[in-house]
Short mmCIF file of C-alpha atoms in Angstrom, two decimals:
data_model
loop_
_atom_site.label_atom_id
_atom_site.label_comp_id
_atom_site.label_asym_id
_atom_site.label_seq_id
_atom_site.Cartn_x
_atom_site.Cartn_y
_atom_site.Cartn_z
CA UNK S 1 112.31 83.99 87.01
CA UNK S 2 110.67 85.42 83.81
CA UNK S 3 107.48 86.91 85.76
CA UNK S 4 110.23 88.17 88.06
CA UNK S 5 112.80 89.71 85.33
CA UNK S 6 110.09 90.97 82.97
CA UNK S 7 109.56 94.27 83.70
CA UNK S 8 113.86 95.21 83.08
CA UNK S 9 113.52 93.08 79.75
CA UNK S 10 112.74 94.32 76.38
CA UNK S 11 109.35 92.48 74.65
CA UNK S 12 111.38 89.83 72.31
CA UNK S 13 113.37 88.80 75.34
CA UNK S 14 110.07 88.60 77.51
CA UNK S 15 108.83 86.35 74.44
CA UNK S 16 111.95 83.85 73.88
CA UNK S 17 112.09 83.32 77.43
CA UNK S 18 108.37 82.61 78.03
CA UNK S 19 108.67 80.12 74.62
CA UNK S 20 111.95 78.66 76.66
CA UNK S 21 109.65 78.09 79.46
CA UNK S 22 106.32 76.73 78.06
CA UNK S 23 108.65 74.19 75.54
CA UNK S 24 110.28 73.01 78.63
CA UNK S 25 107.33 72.16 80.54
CA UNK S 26 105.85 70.66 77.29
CA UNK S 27 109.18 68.57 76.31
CA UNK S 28 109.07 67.42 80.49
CA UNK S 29 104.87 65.94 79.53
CA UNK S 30 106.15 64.42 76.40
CA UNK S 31 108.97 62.53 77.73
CA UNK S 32 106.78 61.08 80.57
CA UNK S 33 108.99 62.78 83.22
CA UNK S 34 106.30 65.07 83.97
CA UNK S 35 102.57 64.37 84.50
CA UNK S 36 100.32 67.25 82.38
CA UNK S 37 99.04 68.58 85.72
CA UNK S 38 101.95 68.81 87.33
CA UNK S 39 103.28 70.85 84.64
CA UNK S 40 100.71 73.38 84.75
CA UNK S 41 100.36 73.38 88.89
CA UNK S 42 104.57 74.33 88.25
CA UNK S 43 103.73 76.90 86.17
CA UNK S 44 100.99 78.51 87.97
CA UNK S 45 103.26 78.04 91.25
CA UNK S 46 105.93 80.05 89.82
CA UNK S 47 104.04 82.42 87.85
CA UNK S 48 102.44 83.43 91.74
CA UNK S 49 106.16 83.13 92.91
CA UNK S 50 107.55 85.38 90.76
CA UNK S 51 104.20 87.92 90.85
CA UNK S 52 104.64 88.07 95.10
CA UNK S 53 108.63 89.32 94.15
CA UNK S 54 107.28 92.04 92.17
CA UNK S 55 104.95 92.98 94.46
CA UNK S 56 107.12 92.82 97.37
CA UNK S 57 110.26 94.49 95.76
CA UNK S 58 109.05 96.63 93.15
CA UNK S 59 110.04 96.86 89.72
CA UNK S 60 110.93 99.43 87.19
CA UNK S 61 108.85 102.51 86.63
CA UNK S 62 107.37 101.80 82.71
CA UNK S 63 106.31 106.15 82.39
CA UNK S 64 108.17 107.74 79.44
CA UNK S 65 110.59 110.24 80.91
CA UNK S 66 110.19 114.19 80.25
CA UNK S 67 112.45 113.99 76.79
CA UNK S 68 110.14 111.32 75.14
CA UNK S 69 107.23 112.95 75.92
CA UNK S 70 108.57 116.16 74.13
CA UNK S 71 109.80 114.76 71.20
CA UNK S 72 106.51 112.87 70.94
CA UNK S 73 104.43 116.68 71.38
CA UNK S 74 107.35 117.74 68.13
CA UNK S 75 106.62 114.95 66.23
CA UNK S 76 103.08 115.48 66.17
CA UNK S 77 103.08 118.97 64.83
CA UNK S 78 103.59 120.84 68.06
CA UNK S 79 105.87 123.80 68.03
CA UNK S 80 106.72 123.47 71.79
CA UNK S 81 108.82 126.24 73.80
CA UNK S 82 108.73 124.64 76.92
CA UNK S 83 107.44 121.16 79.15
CA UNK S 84 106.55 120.76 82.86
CA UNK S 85 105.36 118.41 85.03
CA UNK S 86 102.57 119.22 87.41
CA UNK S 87 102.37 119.94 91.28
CA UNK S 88 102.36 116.27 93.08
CA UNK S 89 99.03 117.48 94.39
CA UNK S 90 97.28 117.35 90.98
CA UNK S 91 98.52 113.90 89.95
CA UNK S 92 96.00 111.23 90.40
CA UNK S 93 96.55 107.51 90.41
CA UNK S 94 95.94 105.22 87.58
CA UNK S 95 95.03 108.34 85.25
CA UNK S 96 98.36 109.19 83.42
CA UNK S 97 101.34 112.08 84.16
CA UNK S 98 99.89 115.45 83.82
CA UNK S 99 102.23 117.82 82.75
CA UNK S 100 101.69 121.88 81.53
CA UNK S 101 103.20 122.64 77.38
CA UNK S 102 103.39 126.18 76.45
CA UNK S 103 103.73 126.81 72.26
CA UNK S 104 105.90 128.87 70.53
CA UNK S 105 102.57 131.16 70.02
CA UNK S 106 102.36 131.14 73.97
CA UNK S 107 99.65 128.51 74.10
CA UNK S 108 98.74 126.95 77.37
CA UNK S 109 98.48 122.97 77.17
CA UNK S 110 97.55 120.08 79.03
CA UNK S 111 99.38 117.16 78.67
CA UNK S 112 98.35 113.34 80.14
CA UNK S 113 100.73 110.73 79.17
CA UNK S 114 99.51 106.63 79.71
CA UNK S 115 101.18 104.35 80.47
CA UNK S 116 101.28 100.12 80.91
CA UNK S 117 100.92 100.83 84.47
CA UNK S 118 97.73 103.23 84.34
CA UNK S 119 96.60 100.19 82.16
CA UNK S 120 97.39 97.86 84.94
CA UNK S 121 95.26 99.57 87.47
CA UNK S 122 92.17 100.08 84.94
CA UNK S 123 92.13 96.37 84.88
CA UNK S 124 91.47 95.86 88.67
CA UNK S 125 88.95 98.67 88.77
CA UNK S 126 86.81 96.89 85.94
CA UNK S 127 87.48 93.54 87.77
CA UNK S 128 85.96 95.25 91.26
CA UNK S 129 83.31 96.96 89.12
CA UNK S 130 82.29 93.31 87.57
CA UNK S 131 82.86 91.76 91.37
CA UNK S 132 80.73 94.46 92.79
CA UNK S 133 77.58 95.48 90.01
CA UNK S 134 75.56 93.71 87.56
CA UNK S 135 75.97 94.80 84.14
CA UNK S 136 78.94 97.29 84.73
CA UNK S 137 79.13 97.65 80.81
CA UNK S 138 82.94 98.14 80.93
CA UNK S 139 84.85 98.87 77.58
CA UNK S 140 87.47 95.67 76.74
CA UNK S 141 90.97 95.65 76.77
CA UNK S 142 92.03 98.82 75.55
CA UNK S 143 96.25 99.77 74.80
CA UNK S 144 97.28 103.12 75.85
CA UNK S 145 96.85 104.49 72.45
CA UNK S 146 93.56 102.92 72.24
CA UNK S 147 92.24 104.48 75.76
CA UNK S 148 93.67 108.04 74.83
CA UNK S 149 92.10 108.22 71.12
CA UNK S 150 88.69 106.65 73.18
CA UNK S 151 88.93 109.64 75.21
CA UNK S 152 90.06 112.08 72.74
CA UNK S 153 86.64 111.26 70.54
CA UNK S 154 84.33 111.42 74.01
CA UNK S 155 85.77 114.50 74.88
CA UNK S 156 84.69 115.72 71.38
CA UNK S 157 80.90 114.31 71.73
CA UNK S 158 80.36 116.11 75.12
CA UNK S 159 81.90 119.35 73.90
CA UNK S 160 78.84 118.98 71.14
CA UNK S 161 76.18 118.01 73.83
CA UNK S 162 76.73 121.81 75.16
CA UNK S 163 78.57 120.66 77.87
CA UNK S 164 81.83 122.69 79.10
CA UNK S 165 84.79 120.34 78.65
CA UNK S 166 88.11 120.42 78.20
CA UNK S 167 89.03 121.09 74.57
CA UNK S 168 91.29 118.23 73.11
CA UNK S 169 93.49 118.42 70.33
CA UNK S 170 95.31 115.47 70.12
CA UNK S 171 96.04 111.65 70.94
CA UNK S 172 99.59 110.18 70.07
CA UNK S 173 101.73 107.23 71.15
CA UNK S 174 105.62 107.82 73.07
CA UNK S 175 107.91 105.43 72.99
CA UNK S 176 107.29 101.67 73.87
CA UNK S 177 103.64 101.13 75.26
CA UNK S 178 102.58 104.68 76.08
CA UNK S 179 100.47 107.53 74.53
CA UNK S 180 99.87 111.11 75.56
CA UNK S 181 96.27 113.05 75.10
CA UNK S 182 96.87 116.83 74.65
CA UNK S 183 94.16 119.38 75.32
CA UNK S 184 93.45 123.05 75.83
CA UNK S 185 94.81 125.60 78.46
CA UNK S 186 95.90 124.56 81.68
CA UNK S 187 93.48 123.90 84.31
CA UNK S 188 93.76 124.69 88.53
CA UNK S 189 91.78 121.92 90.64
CA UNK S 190 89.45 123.31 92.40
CA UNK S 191 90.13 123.07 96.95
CA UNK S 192 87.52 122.08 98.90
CA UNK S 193 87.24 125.35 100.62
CA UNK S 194 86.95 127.38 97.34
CA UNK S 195 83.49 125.26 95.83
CA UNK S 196 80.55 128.28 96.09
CA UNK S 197 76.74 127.48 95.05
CA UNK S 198 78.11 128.94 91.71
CA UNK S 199 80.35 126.48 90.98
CA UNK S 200 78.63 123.54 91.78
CA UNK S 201 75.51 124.97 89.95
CA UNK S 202 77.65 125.37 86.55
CA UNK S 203 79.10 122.10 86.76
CA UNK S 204 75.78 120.19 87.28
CA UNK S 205 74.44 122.00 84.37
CA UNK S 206 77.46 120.75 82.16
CA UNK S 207 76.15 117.06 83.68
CA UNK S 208 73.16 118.18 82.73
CA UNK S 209 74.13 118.00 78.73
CA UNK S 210 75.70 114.91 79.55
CA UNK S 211 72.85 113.14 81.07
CA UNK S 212 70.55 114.44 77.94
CA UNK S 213 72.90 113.25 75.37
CA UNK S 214 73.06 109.63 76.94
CA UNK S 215 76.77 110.60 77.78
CA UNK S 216 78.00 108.63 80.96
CA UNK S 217 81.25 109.88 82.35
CA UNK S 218 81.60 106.58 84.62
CA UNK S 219 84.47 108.89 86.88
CA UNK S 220 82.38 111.59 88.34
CA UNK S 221 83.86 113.28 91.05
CA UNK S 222 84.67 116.26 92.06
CA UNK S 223 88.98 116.06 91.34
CA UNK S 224 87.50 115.54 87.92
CA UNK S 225 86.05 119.31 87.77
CA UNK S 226 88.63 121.98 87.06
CA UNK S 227 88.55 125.61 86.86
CA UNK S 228 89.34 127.07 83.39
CA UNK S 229 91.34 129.91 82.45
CA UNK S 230 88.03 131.86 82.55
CA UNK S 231 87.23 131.31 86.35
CA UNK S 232 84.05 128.79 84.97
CA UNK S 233 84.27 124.78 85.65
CA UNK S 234 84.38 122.00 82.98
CA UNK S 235 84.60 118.14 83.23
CA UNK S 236 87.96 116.29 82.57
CA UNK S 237 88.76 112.64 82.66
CA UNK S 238 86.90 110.79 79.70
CA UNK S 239 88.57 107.35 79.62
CA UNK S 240 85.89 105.77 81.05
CA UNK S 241 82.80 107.47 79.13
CA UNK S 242 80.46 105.55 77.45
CA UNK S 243 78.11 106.49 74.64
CA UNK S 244 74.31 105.14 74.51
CA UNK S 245 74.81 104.90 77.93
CA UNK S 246 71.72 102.86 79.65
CA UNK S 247 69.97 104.46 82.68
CA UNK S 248 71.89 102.42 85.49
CA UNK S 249 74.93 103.65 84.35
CA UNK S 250 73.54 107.20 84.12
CA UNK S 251 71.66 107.36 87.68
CA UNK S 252 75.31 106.19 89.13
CA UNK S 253 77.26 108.85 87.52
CA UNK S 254 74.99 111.57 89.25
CA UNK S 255 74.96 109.81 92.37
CA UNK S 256 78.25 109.41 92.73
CA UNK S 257 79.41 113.15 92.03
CA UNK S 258 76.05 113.75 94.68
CA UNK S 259 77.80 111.77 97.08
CA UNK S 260 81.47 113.42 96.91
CA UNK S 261 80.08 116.77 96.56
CA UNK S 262 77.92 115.77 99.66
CA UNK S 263 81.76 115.27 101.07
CA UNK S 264 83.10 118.56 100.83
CA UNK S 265 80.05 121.05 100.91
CA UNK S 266 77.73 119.00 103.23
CA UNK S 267 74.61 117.33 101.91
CA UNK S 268 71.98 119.71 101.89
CA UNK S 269 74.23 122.09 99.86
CA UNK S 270 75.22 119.37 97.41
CA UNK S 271 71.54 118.37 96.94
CA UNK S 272 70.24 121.96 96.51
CA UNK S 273 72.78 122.81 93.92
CA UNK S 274 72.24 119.74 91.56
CA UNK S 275 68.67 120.04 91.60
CA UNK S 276 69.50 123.77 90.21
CA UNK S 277 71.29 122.47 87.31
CA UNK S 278 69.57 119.02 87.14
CA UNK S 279 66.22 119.59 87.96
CA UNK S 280 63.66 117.51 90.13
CA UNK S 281 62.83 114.73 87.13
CA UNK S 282 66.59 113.49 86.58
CA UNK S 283 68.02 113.95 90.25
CA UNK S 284 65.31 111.26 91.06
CA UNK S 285 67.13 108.93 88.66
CA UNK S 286 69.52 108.99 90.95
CA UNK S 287 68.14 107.93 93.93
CA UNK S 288 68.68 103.74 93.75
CA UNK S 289 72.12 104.32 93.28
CA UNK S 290 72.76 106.68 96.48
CA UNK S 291 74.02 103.40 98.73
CA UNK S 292 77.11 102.10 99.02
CA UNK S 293 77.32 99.01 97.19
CA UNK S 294 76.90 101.34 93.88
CA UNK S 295 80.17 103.36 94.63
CA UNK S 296 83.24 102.03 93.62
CA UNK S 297 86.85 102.95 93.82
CA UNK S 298 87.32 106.62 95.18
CA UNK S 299 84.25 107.57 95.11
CA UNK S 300 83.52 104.65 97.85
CA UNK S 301 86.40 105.15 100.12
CA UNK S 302 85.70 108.69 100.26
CA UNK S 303 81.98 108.21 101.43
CA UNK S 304 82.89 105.50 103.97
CA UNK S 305 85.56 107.93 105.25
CA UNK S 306 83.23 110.41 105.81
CA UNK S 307 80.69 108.40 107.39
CA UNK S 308 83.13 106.82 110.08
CA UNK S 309 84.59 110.49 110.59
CA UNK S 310 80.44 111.44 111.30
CA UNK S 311 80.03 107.88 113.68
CA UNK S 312 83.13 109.16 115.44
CA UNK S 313 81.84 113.06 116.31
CA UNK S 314 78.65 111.27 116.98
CA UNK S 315 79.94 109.24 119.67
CA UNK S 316 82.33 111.54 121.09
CA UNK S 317 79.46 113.94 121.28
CA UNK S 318 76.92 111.09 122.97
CA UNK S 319 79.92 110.68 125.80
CA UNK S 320 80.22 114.29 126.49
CA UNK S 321 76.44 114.44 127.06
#
């Protein structure tokens, strides 16, 4: 019932009734009505009870609505005019609500507010990552404060590596358990359709920086490059970046962002551009890592996708012959 009720009660209610539970089990093993085991099997029995409810019927939504999130962007010093949320298209998930700010001064803004939830899901991607790779260096427990001033301070490292980035300017909590990371302008996601040598060139040289620097990005895909106000691409989506990063962790980031490009523009267009912005010596790096046991999360799905939609064609086409 606690596990179940949790998410509609505030944090000292949560804790009084998690006490009330734990004392009750411990008063049952001290009066001999309850063996020790039993009491934990009980609690672990319920705890998985109450988890399949949630699961099954959903609980409340834990984002910050549209008025917290404002009053947040006023309280930290920005004179904002007005707040929206973006196209359904752009949102990703487990990486925050992205919503556009415009200033008083007519500044663009980009706005990603955390929450408990993005949290949530971060913790079963590391768990997969540690399931799946040795040494997946993976930062610890982070709150969403913690996660948005992490990203906040990476996105300022790879802006000095030479790198085109998105420009932050700040990191600051909302109300309850949530934080919001504010940069520069407002960026347009680049279609599938719409990614020329050009592009892909540019962005592999930013990578490029990144790779020199030690700078892993640990998310590199292609939803991750934007176009900026200036028609040119830059890298978003920091939270995973990692500083010192070893080579493993470097050879995966390039072959995964190989592998998705490889996706959408076809392989021998995706190879030919990063070795113009990588050259020969550091696309070679990546070349363990190009299997599938070294993809994980989207990246993964979206390579096994495209190689059943390729087995498919391939068989359709031996039949017709």
């Amino acid at each position: 019932a606690v596990i179940a009720a949790g998410p509609w009660l505030l944090r000292p209610w949560r804790r009084a009734l998690w006490a009330l539970a734990v004392g009750c089990a411990a008063l049952g093993v001290l009066a001999a009505s309850l063996v020790p085991l039993d009491a934990v099997g009980a609690l672990a029995v319920g705890g998985t009870a109450g988890s399949a409810v949630l699961l099954m019927a959903g609980g409340p939504a834990d984002r910050p609505p549209p008025r917290a999130v404002a009053d947040a962007l006023v309280a930290c010093g920005i004179p904002l005019a007005a707040l929206r949320e973006a196209p359904a298209q752009r949102q990703l998930r487990g990486e925050g609500m992205l919503y556009g700010a415009e200033t008083t001064e007519g500044a663009r803004l980009t706005v990603r507010v955390l929450a408990a939830e993005d949290r949530n899901r971060d913790l079963f991607f590391r768990l997969a990552r540690r399931l799946l790779l040795r040494h997946p260096a993976d930062p610890g427990e982070q709150t969403a404060l913690g996660a948005a001033e992490h990203e906040l301070l990476m996105l300022v490292f790879a802006g000095r590596t030479g790198a085109r980035v998105a420009e932050p300017v700040i990191a600051y909590p909302v109300t309850g358990s949530s934080a919001l990371l504010v940069t520069v302008g407002q960026d347009v996601p680049i279609p599938d359709e719409e990614w020329t040598d050009a592009l892909l060139g540019a962005a592999w040289t930013s990578v490029a920086r990144l790779q020199e620097h030690r700078l892993a990005h640990r998310a590199l895909r292609p939803e991750h490059i934007v176009l900026a106000p200036d028609g040119k691409p830059r890298l978003t989506a920091f939270a995973r970046a990692q500083l010192n990063a070893p080579p493993e962790v470097l050879g995966a980031d390039l072959a995964e962002l190989l592998a998705t490009t490889a996706v959408r523009v076809g392989p021998s267009r995706a190879t030919a551009c990063a070795l113009a912005g990588l050259g020969p010596t550091v696309l070679a790096t990546a070349l363990p890592y190009l299997q599938p046991l070294a993809l994980v999360g989207p990246a993964r799905r979206e390579v096994a996708r495209y190689d059943q939609a390729r087995a498919r064609e391939a068989a359709q086409g031996g039949r017709r012959r």
